[in-house]
Amino acid sequence: MHSRFISDNISSSGSRLLFAGQDTVRLAEKYGTPLYLMDEAKIREQCRTYQSAMHAAFGSRYRVAYASKAAAFAHMARIMKEENMYLDTVSIGEIATVQKAGFPSERIYFHSNNKTDDDILYGLRSKVGYWVVDCLEELESLNRLAALENVRPDILLRLTPGIDPHTFAAVATGKVDSKFGFGIETGYAWEATKRALQCENVRLLGFHCHVGSQVFESDVFISSAKIMLDFIAKVKDAFGFSTQQLDLGGGFGVRYLPTDPRPDLEQYIREIGRYITKECAALGIEQPVILLEPGRSIVAEAGMTLYTVGMVKNIPGLINYVSVDGGMADNIRYALYSAPYTVLPATRMDEPFTGHYTVVGRCCESGDIIQPNVSLPETVRRGDLIAVCTTGAYNYSMASNYNRLPRPPIVMLKNRESFIAVRRETLEDLLRLDV
Ligand code: LLP
């Protein structure tokens, strides 16, 4: 009913904002602010949407790996285990987190573009299921260390298909000048494949690519699939190597503003599936198992951040500020990418949003902006609650202790109940590492 509600888990009752059907004012009273909320049903719904769309497109020859960099903590790993997802992890910290939560090692893909020898040893000893190898140095180290550990890990090579995903530069990863992976155009991908096939202590299973994040066009995935399948066909001709897995990465966009397009995941996947089936037949290659590794689109809409207003300042003719009790330490995405967000007055939902404000944080720098040009009631004042929507991805996972601020807790909302999944940092936590 309300165009302000950009996802179906947001609503209001009188003056109060509801999230996953729960009263945000009560939640803020119970857990304090700043506060990350996460709607567990939404996370599970997204996992299932991906899996059923992939099943419809590829039968049983598919895998969906949640990119845990979007939000990694123990309860999330337990959800992913229950939903039969695979995991894309990018550091030994993520691996340790998900393994401690009981996530099965054989369903873990270990990415990351500059693994140290220590990382490699950790991954081998943790028995992660698959490796995504990003550079020749990593391939050589992995081959050498695997021999010492007496194992033969399964690997994919990360290729750079040379695609511009039309997203913001900091999250475009598949262009030819990218720091990631082996370029196809430059011939590195070919050389790496040749070398991987010679390495005695790794088993090459296939190829990976990821063109960028916050992508809204299925064409981008189809173009990268085309380049990857052409490469796979050439590799088959030249080396007789049959690719078993093709990972097309993550990157599906989500809505941050009511004006953003509403992505239809099922349709995207249907189109990608049709294309891959047709193209594999045309190239005369067996269709590999197809992987996607979405992060943002699994968790973004499941998140909301609540803040309490401290200061409201009007600078006549120039700007109005609303200052909240969090900021760039818990959400750096505007400061880093000028990322848009929908901001709502959680305690004044029944008033007209006729004021215009820049919502800023409590950190000591002018760039600490949560969002400019926000419409809020002109009555907004100290003590009000402000909600920032769609914060489930890359907010907690990119949070810092800048200005020595403790990180907020993550409270899960599930079946009309709430519980703490990550507790609020305390001053003791902050001081713990100082010697
Ligand atoms: N696979 C690979 C290899 C990736 O590098 C990424 C994201 C993903 C999957 C998941 O992409 P997603 O589905 O979440 O778009 N911090 C930025 C996003 C960086 C994404 C990095 N890689 C942000 O806050 O927008």
Short mmCIF file of C-alpha atoms and ligand atoms in Angstrom, two decimals:
data_model
loop_
_atom_site.label_atom_id
_atom_site.label_comp_id
_atom_site.label_asym_id
_atom_site.label_seq_id
_atom_site.Cartn_x
_atom_site.Cartn_y
_atom_site.Cartn_z
CA MET A 1 0.00 0.00 0.00
CA HIS A 2 2.87 2.34 0.84
CA SER A 3 5.42 3.06 -1.86
CA ARG A 4 7.93 3.68 0.94
CA PHE A 5 7.92 0.00 1.81
CA ILE A 6 10.49 -1.36 -0.52
CA SER A 7 10.17 -4.94 0.64
CA ASP A 8 7.26 -7.06 1.80
CA ASN A 9 8.63 -7.56 5.32
CA ILE A 10 8.22 -3.84 6.13
CA SER A 11 4.91 -2.31 7.22
CA SER A 12 3.50 0.11 9.77
CA SER A 13 0.83 0.26 12.44
CA GLY A 14 -0.22 3.76 13.45
CA SER A 15 2.93 5.73 14.15
CA ARG A 16 5.15 2.65 14.43
CA LEU A 17 7.26 0.88 11.90
CA LEU A 18 7.03 -2.91 11.80
CA PHE A 19 9.71 -5.25 10.48
CA ALA A 20 8.93 -8.92 9.86
CA GLY A 21 5.64 -8.13 11.61
CA GLN A 22 7.39 -6.97 14.79
CA ASP A 23 7.25 -3.55 16.42
CA THR A 24 10.59 -1.86 15.88
CA VAL A 25 10.01 0.46 18.87
CA ARG A 26 9.71 -2.49 21.24
CA LEU A 27 12.79 -4.11 19.71
CA ALA A 28 14.80 -0.92 20.18
CA GLU A 29 13.65 -0.72 23.81
CA LYS A 30 14.57 -4.32 24.43
CA TYR A 31 17.96 -4.44 22.69
CA GLY A 32 19.07 -0.78 22.50
CA THR A 33 20.35 1.10 19.44
CA PRO A 34 22.13 1.07 17.10
CA LEU A 35 20.69 -2.31 16.29
CA TYR A 36 20.90 -4.63 13.31
CA LEU A 37 17.71 -6.64 12.80
CA MET A 38 17.54 -9.69 10.53
CA ASP A 39 14.40 -11.39 9.30
CA GLU A 40 15.19 -15.10 9.20
CA ALA A 41 12.18 -16.04 7.08
CA LYS A 42 13.32 -13.66 4.35
CA ILE A 43 16.80 -15.19 4.27
CA ARG A 44 15.33 -18.68 3.94
CA GLU A 45 12.84 -17.51 1.32
CA GLN A 46 15.67 -16.14 -0.82
CA CYS A 47 17.68 -19.38 -0.53
CA ARG A 48 14.64 -21.35 -1.63
CA THR A 49 13.84 -18.99 -4.50
CA TYR A 50 17.36 -19.46 -5.86
CA GLN A 51 17.27 -23.20 -5.43
CA SER A 52 13.89 -23.74 -7.03
CA ALA A 53 14.77 -21.45 -9.95
CA MET A 54 18.10 -23.25 -10.43
CA HIS A 55 16.38 -26.62 -10.20
CA ALA A 56 13.86 -25.56 -12.83
CA ALA A 57 16.70 -24.39 -15.10
CA PHE A 58 19.29 -27.14 -14.57
CA GLY A 59 17.60 -30.13 -12.92
CA SER A 60 19.86 -31.48 -10.20
CA ARG A 61 23.02 -30.18 -11.90
CA TYR A 62 23.28 -26.92 -9.99
CA ARG A 63 24.61 -25.48 -6.74
CA VAL A 64 23.87 -22.27 -4.92
CA ALA A 65 26.67 -21.02 -2.69
CA TYR A 66 25.90 -18.15 -0.35
CA ALA A 67 28.71 -15.57 -0.52
CA SER A 68 29.29 -15.25 3.17
CA LYS A 69 31.20 -11.99 2.84
CA ALA A 70 27.78 -10.31 2.66
CA ALA A 71 27.11 -11.29 6.29
CA ALA A 72 29.00 -14.02 8.11
CA PHE A 73 28.22 -15.13 11.64
CA ALA A 74 27.42 -18.44 13.25
CA HIS A 75 23.65 -18.32 13.09
CA MET A 76 23.78 -17.43 9.39
CA ALA A 77 25.95 -20.49 8.75
CA ARG A 78 23.42 -22.66 10.57
CA ILE A 79 20.63 -21.29 8.38
CA MET A 80 22.69 -22.04 5.27
CA LYS A 81 23.33 -25.57 6.46
CA GLU A 82 19.64 -26.17 7.07
CA GLU A 83 18.79 -24.71 3.67
CA ASN A 84 21.27 -27.07 1.95
CA MET A 85 23.31 -24.23 0.57
CA TYR A 86 26.98 -24.27 -0.29
CA LEU A 87 29.18 -21.45 1.01
CA ASP A 88 31.61 -19.16 -0.75
CA THR A 89 34.15 -18.10 1.87
CA VAL A 90 37.02 -15.68 1.35
CA SER A 91 39.20 -15.91 4.42
CA ILE A 92 40.25 -18.24 7.17
CA GLY A 93 38.14 -16.07 9.50
CA GLU A 94 35.02 -16.91 7.51
CA ILE A 95 36.00 -20.58 7.36
CA ALA A 96 36.58 -20.71 11.12
CA THR A 97 33.23 -18.99 11.75
CA VAL A 98 31.17 -21.32 9.63
CA GLN A 99 32.98 -24.48 10.71
CA LYS A 100 32.51 -23.62 14.36
CA ALA A 101 28.80 -23.32 13.61
CA GLY A 102 28.85 -26.86 12.22
CA PHE A 103 28.72 -26.03 8.53
CA PRO A 104 30.02 -29.07 6.59
CA SER A 105 33.52 -28.53 5.18
CA GLU A 106 32.78 -30.40 1.99
CA ARG A 107 30.23 -27.73 1.04
CA ILE A 108 32.71 -24.87 1.39
CA TYR A 109 34.34 -23.12 -1.57
CA PHE A 110 37.48 -21.23 -0.57
CA HIS A 111 37.83 -18.09 -2.69
CA SER A 112 39.99 -15.04 -2.02
CA ASN A 113 42.39 -13.48 -4.44
CA ASN A 114 45.61 -13.48 -2.50
CA LYS A 115 45.80 -16.49 -0.24
CA THR A 116 48.99 -16.69 1.78
CA ASP A 117 50.73 -20.00 2.34
CA ASP A 118 49.30 -19.96 5.86
CA ASP A 119 45.79 -19.50 4.45
CA ILE A 120 46.38 -22.39 2.09
CA LEU A 121 47.57 -24.65 4.88
CA TYR A 122 44.59 -23.66 7.01
CA GLY A 123 42.21 -24.45 4.15
CA LEU A 124 43.86 -27.80 3.46
CA ARG A 125 43.78 -28.80 7.12
CA SER A 126 40.16 -27.62 7.40
CA LYS A 127 39.39 -29.90 4.45
CA VAL A 128 37.38 -27.31 2.55
CA GLY A 129 35.56 -28.96 -0.34
CA TYR A 130 36.70 -26.74 -3.19
CA TRP A 131 39.22 -24.06 -3.98
CA VAL A 132 38.81 -21.16 -6.34
CA VAL A 133 42.32 -20.35 -7.47
CA ASP A 134 42.95 -16.75 -8.46
CA CYS A 135 46.57 -16.55 -9.59
CA LEU A 136 49.53 -18.71 -10.65
CA GLU A 137 51.35 -18.11 -7.40
CA GLU A 138 48.41 -19.58 -5.52
CA LEU A 139 48.23 -22.55 -7.89
CA GLU A 140 51.91 -23.34 -7.36
CA SER A 141 51.68 -22.96 -3.57
CA LEU A 142 48.55 -25.06 -3.36
CA ASN A 143 50.11 -27.77 -5.52
CA ARG A 144 53.24 -27.80 -3.35
CA LEU A 145 51.50 -27.65 0.03
CA ALA A 146 48.90 -30.25 -0.97
CA ALA A 147 51.76 -32.68 -1.65
CA LEU A 148 53.21 -32.01 1.80
CA GLU A 149 49.79 -32.55 3.38
CA ASN A 150 49.23 -35.62 1.25
CA VAL A 151 45.92 -34.43 -0.25
CA ARG A 152 44.66 -33.59 -3.73
CA PRO A 153 42.22 -30.66 -3.53
CA ASP A 154 39.52 -29.97 -6.13
CA ILE A 155 39.93 -26.59 -7.75
CA LEU A 156 38.24 -24.13 -10.06
CA LEU A 157 40.22 -21.40 -11.78
CA ARG A 158 38.87 -17.89 -11.50
CA LEU A 159 38.74 -16.36 -14.96
CA THR A 160 38.14 -12.75 -15.94
CA PRO A 161 35.72 -12.72 -18.85
CA GLY A 162 36.27 -9.03 -19.70
CA ILE A 163 32.70 -7.90 -19.08
CA ASP A 164 31.60 -4.49 -17.85
CA PRO A 165 28.59 -5.10 -15.58
CA HIS A 166 27.49 -1.43 -15.56
CA THR A 167 27.65 -1.14 -11.82
CA PHE A 168 29.74 1.11 -9.59
CA ALA A 169 33.45 0.80 -10.28
CA ALA A 170 34.49 -0.40 -6.82
CA VAL A 171 32.41 -3.58 -7.18
CA ALA A 172 33.03 -4.34 -10.87
CA THR A 173 35.36 -7.31 -10.91
CA GLY A 174 35.15 -9.03 -14.28
CA LYS A 175 36.68 -6.38 -16.54
CA VAL A 176 39.93 -7.12 -18.32
CA ASP A 177 41.92 -4.70 -16.15
CA SER A 178 40.67 -6.39 -12.96
CA LYS A 179 43.01 -7.42 -10.17
CA PHE A 180 41.03 -10.65 -9.93
CA GLY A 181 41.55 -13.90 -11.75
CA PHE A 182 43.09 -15.01 -15.03
CA GLY A 183 42.14 -12.89 -18.04
CA ILE A 184 40.74 -14.78 -20.99
CA GLU A 185 41.63 -12.04 -23.46
CA THR A 186 45.18 -11.76 -22.17
CA GLY A 187 45.88 -15.49 -22.56
CA TYR A 188 46.49 -15.97 -18.82
CA ALA A 189 43.42 -18.16 -18.49
CA TRP A 190 44.77 -20.50 -21.15
CA GLU A 191 48.21 -20.68 -19.54
CA ALA A 192 46.72 -21.29 -16.10
CA THR A 193 44.51 -24.09 -17.41
CA LYS A 194 47.49 -25.76 -19.06
CA ARG A 195 49.49 -25.46 -15.86
CA ALA A 196 46.63 -26.66 -13.61
CA LEU A 197 46.23 -29.76 -15.75
CA GLN A 198 49.93 -30.53 -15.27
CA CYS A 199 49.85 -30.05 -11.49
CA GLU A 200 49.86 -33.47 -9.93
CA ASN A 201 48.48 -32.52 -6.57
CA VAL A 202 45.38 -30.60 -7.53
CA ARG A 203 42.38 -31.77 -9.54
CA LEU A 204 40.95 -29.19 -11.93
CA LEU A 205 37.14 -29.36 -11.94
CA GLY A 206 36.23 -26.23 -13.80
CA PHE A 207 36.06 -22.48 -13.94
CA HIS A 208 34.68 -19.54 -12.05
CA CYS A 209 33.90 -15.95 -12.90
CA HIS A 210 32.20 -13.05 -11.15
CA VAL A 211 31.57 -9.88 -13.08
CA GLY A 212 30.43 -7.52 -10.36
CA SER A 213 27.83 -6.68 -7.80
CA GLN A 214 24.44 -4.97 -7.80
CA VAL A 215 23.80 -6.07 -11.40
CA PHE A 216 20.26 -5.74 -12.75
CA GLU A 217 20.58 -7.20 -16.25
CA SER A 218 20.49 -10.92 -16.99
CA ASP A 219 22.34 -10.05 -20.23
CA VAL A 220 25.47 -9.49 -18.18
CA PHE A 221 25.35 -13.08 -16.91
CA ILE A 222 24.50 -14.39 -20.36
CA SER A 223 27.45 -12.54 -21.90
CA SER A 224 29.82 -13.91 -19.30
CA ALA A 225 28.34 -17.42 -19.69
CA LYS A 226 28.97 -17.15 -23.44
CA ILE A 227 32.62 -16.23 -22.98
CA MET A 228 33.12 -18.94 -20.37
CA LEU A 229 31.43 -21.64 -22.48
CA ASP A 230 33.49 -20.70 -25.55
CA PHE A 231 36.59 -21.02 -23.42
CA ILE A 232 35.41 -24.37 -22.04
CA ALA A 233 34.81 -25.66 -25.57
CA LYS A 234 38.31 -24.59 -26.69
CA VAL A 235 39.89 -26.19 -23.64
CA LYS A 236 38.04 -29.42 -24.43
CA ASP A 237 39.32 -29.37 -28.01
CA ALA A 238 42.88 -28.58 -27.06
CA PHE A 239 43.35 -30.68 -23.92
CA GLY A 240 40.42 -33.11 -23.95
CA PHE A 241 39.43 -31.64 -20.58
CA SER A 242 35.71 -31.86 -19.70
CA THR A 243 34.63 -29.07 -17.39
CA GLN A 244 32.58 -30.41 -14.50
CA GLN A 245 31.68 -27.16 -12.76
CA LEU A 246 31.02 -23.67 -14.07
CA ASP A 247 30.52 -21.00 -11.43
CA LEU A 248 28.98 -17.77 -12.72
CA GLY A 249 29.50 -15.90 -9.45
CA GLY A 250 27.08 -13.67 -7.62
CA GLY A 251 26.05 -10.09 -8.12
CA PHE A 252 22.27 -10.04 -8.57
CA GLY A 253 21.01 -6.59 -7.64
CA VAL A 254 18.56 -5.66 -4.90
CA ARG A 255 16.30 -2.65 -4.44
CA TYR A 256 17.53 0.02 -2.08
CA LEU A 257 15.08 2.70 -3.18
CA PRO A 258 11.43 2.50 -4.18
CA THR A 259 12.51 3.77 -7.61
CA ASP A 260 14.93 0.86 -8.19
CA PRO A 261 13.74 -1.89 -10.54
CA ARG A 262 12.25 -4.97 -8.92
CA PRO A 263 14.52 -7.80 -10.00
CA ASP A 264 12.84 -11.05 -10.98
CA LEU A 265 15.36 -13.70 -9.98
CA GLU A 266 13.32 -16.56 -11.36
CA GLN A 267 13.14 -14.95 -14.75
CA TYR A 268 16.86 -14.12 -14.81
CA ILE A 269 17.76 -17.67 -13.95
CA ARG A 270 15.31 -19.06 -16.49
CA GLU A 271 16.91 -16.93 -19.20
CA ILE A 272 20.44 -17.88 -18.15
CA GLY A 273 19.43 -21.55 -18.01
CA ARG A 274 17.90 -21.52 -21.48
CA TYR A 275 20.94 -19.85 -22.89
CA ILE A 276 23.41 -22.26 -21.29
CA THR A 277 21.48 -25.35 -22.40
CA LYS A 278 21.26 -24.07 -25.97
CA GLU A 279 24.88 -22.96 -26.12
CA CYS A 280 26.29 -26.20 -24.67
CA ALA A 281 24.37 -28.16 -27.31
CA ALA A 282 25.62 -25.82 -30.05
CA LEU A 283 29.22 -26.15 -28.87
CA GLY A 284 28.89 -29.92 -28.46
CA ILE A 285 30.01 -29.89 -24.82
CA GLU A 286 28.45 -31.57 -21.83
CA GLN A 287 26.65 -29.08 -19.62
CA PRO A 288 28.70 -28.60 -16.46
CA VAL A 289 27.14 -28.32 -13.02
CA ILE A 290 26.23 -24.62 -12.82
CA LEU A 291 26.92 -22.62 -9.69
CA LEU A 292 25.75 -19.22 -8.56
CA GLU A 293 27.15 -17.54 -5.47
CA PRO A 294 24.82 -14.75 -4.42
CA GLY A 295 25.47 -12.76 -1.27
CA ARG A 296 23.60 -9.47 -1.29
CA SER A 297 20.38 -10.82 -2.83
CA ILE A 298 20.13 -13.51 -0.14
CA VAL A 299 20.44 -11.21 2.88
CA ALA A 300 20.04 -7.51 1.99
CA GLU A 301 16.25 -7.27 2.32
CA ALA A 302 16.39 -9.37 5.46
CA GLY A 303 18.20 -6.54 7.25
CA MET A 304 17.18 -3.28 8.88
CA THR A 305 19.21 -0.98 11.13
CA LEU A 306 17.60 1.03 13.93
CA TYR A 307 19.14 4.20 15.35
CA THR A 308 18.11 6.80 17.90
CA VAL A 309 18.16 10.44 16.90
CA GLY A 310 20.47 12.64 18.95
CA MET A 311 20.79 16.01 17.26
CA VAL A 312 18.57 17.82 14.74
CA LYS A 313 20.14 20.90 13.21
CA ASN A 314 18.77 23.34 10.69
CA ILE A 315 21.28 25.54 8.86
CA PRO A 316 18.91 28.00 7.18
CA GLY A 317 19.05 28.01 3.42
CA LEU A 318 21.65 25.25 3.38
CA ILE A 319 20.93 21.92 5.01
CA ASN A 320 19.06 20.11 7.77
CA TYR A 321 20.86 17.42 9.71
CA VAL A 322 19.52 14.49 11.69
CA SER A 323 22.30 12.87 13.65
CA VAL A 324 21.97 9.26 14.83
CA ASP A 325 23.79 7.11 17.38
CA GLY A 326 25.58 5.01 14.74
CA GLY A 327 27.14 5.92 11.42
CA MET A 328 29.94 4.95 9.07
CA ALA A 329 31.31 2.47 11.61
CA ASP A 330 28.20 0.29 11.25
CA ASN A 331 27.27 1.29 7.69
CA ILE A 332 30.11 2.57 5.55
CA ARG A 333 28.33 2.07 2.27
CA TYR A 334 27.28 5.66 1.59
CA ALA A 335 30.72 6.98 2.54
CA LEU A 336 32.41 4.37 0.35
CA TYR A 337 30.11 3.99 -2.66
CA SER A 338 27.51 6.78 -2.36
CA ALA A 339 25.14 3.87 -1.88
CA PRO A 340 21.44 4.75 -1.68
CA TYR A 341 19.19 3.68 1.19
CA THR A 342 15.57 4.15 2.16
CA VAL A 343 15.32 5.76 5.60
CA LEU A 344 12.10 5.73 7.64
CA PRO A 345 10.96 7.50 10.83
CA ALA A 346 10.14 4.40 12.85
CA THR A 347 8.22 6.36 15.51
CA ARG A 348 6.36 8.78 13.20
CA MET A 349 5.08 6.67 10.35
CA ASP A 350 1.64 8.31 10.44
CA GLU A 351 2.93 11.86 9.87
CA PRO A 352 3.62 13.46 6.48
CA PHE A 353 7.26 13.19 5.43
CA THR A 354 7.57 16.84 4.46
CA GLY A 355 11.02 17.67 5.86
CA HIS A 356 14.29 17.08 4.02
CA TYR A 357 17.30 15.93 5.96
CA THR A 358 20.77 14.57 5.65
CA VAL A 359 21.07 11.68 8.08
CA VAL A 360 24.56 11.63 9.55
CA GLY A 361 26.41 9.50 12.07
CA ARG A 362 28.33 10.12 15.24
CA CYS A 363 31.84 9.67 13.86
CA CYS A 364 34.24 12.58 13.84
CA GLU A 365 34.30 13.33 10.16
CA SER A 366 32.06 15.15 7.72
CA GLY A 367 31.93 12.18 5.35
CA ASP A 368 30.11 10.16 7.99
CA ILE A 369 26.82 10.27 6.14
CA ILE A 370 24.23 7.52 6.23
CA GLN A 371 22.09 9.14 3.56
CA PRO A 372 21.49 12.61 2.11
CA ASN A 373 18.12 13.91 0.83
CA VAL A 374 15.92 11.91 3.17
CA SER A 375 12.25 12.86 3.61
CA LEU A 376 11.16 12.73 7.23
CA PRO A 377 8.44 14.44 9.29
CA GLU A 378 9.42 17.97 10.29
CA THR A 379 8.69 17.03 13.89
CA VAL A 380 11.69 14.67 14.01
CA ARG A 381 13.64 15.19 17.24
CA ARG A 382 15.99 13.72 19.81
CA GLY A 383 14.82 10.33 21.04
CA ASP A 384 13.02 9.39 17.80
CA LEU A 385 13.82 6.10 16.18
CA ILE A 386 15.15 6.05 12.62
CA ALA A 387 15.22 2.91 10.47
CA VAL A 388 17.53 2.28 7.54
CA CYS A 389 16.12 -0.44 5.28
CA THR A 390 17.88 -3.16 3.27
CA THR A 391 20.99 -3.27 5.44
CA GLY A 392 21.36 -7.05 5.63
CA ALA A 393 24.28 -7.21 3.19
CA TYR A 394 27.72 -5.65 3.64
CA ASN A 395 26.78 -3.64 6.73
CA TYR A 396 27.68 -5.82 9.71
CA SER A 397 30.37 -7.52 7.61
CA MET A 398 32.01 -4.17 6.81
CA ALA A 399 31.52 -2.64 10.24
CA SER A 400 34.53 -1.29 12.10
CA ASN A 401 35.42 0.11 15.49
CA TYR A 402 36.27 3.50 14.01
CA ASN A 403 36.29 6.12 16.76
CA ARG A 404 36.47 3.16 19.12
CA LEU A 405 32.75 2.57 18.75
CA PRO A 406 31.48 -0.86 19.79
CA ARG A 407 29.72 -2.75 17.01
CA PRO A 408 25.93 -3.19 17.31
CA PRO A 409 24.35 -6.59 17.96
CA ILE A 410 22.48 -8.63 15.37
CA VAL A 411 19.01 -9.60 16.53
CA MET A 412 17.18 -12.26 14.53
CA LEU A 413 13.42 -12.02 14.03
CA LYS A 414 11.77 -15.38 13.64
CA ASN A 415 8.19 -16.57 14.06
CA ARG A 416 7.15 -13.42 15.95
CA GLU A 417 10.06 -13.83 18.35
CA SER A 418 13.47 -12.23 18.57
CA PHE A 419 16.84 -13.43 19.79
CA ILE A 420 20.44 -12.24 19.77
CA ALA A 421 22.62 -13.87 17.11
CA VAL A 422 25.64 -11.60 17.66
CA ARG A 423 25.80 -9.73 20.94
CA ARG A 424 26.60 -6.05 21.27
CA GLU A 425 30.30 -5.30 21.70
CA THR A 426 31.21 -3.99 25.11
CA LEU A 427 34.00 -1.72 26.27
CA GLU A 428 35.77 -4.86 27.51
CA ASP A 429 35.60 -6.31 24.00
CA LEU A 430 37.17 -3.13 22.66
CA LEU A 431 39.98 -3.21 25.21
CA ARG A 432 40.60 -6.94 24.97
CA LEU A 433 43.44 -6.78 22.45
CA ASP A 434 45.42 -3.92 23.93
CA VAL A 435 48.53 -4.98 25.81
N1 LLP B 1 31.38 -14.09 -5.66
C1 LLP B 1 32.49 -13.35 -5.70
C2 LLP B 1 33.72 -13.90 -6.26
C3 LLP B 1 32.45 -12.04 -5.21
O1 LLP B 1 33.55 -11.30 -5.27
C4 LLP B 1 31.25 -11.53 -4.67
C5 LLP B 1 31.20 -10.17 -4.13
C6 LLP B 1 30.13 -12.35 -4.64
C7 LLP B 1 30.22 -13.63 -5.15
C8 LLP B 1 28.82 -11.91 -4.07
O2 LLP B 1 28.30 -10.82 -4.75
P1 LLP B 1 26.83 -10.26 -4.37
O3 LLP B 1 25.83 -11.32 -4.78
O4 LLP B 1 26.81 -10.05 -2.92
O5 LLP B 1 26.73 -9.01 -5.13
N2 LLP B 1 31.08 -4.38 -0.35
C9 LLP B 1 30.34 -4.15 -1.58
C10 LLP B 1 30.11 -5.41 -2.36
C11 LLP B 1 31.39 -6.12 -2.68
C12 LLP B 1 31.14 -7.41 -3.34
C13 LLP B 1 32.39 -8.17 -3.46
N3 LLP B 1 32.23 -9.44 -4.05
C14 LLP B 1 29.02 -3.47 -1.24
O6 LLP B 1 28.82 -3.16 -0.09
O7 LLP B 1 28.22 -3.21 -2.13
#
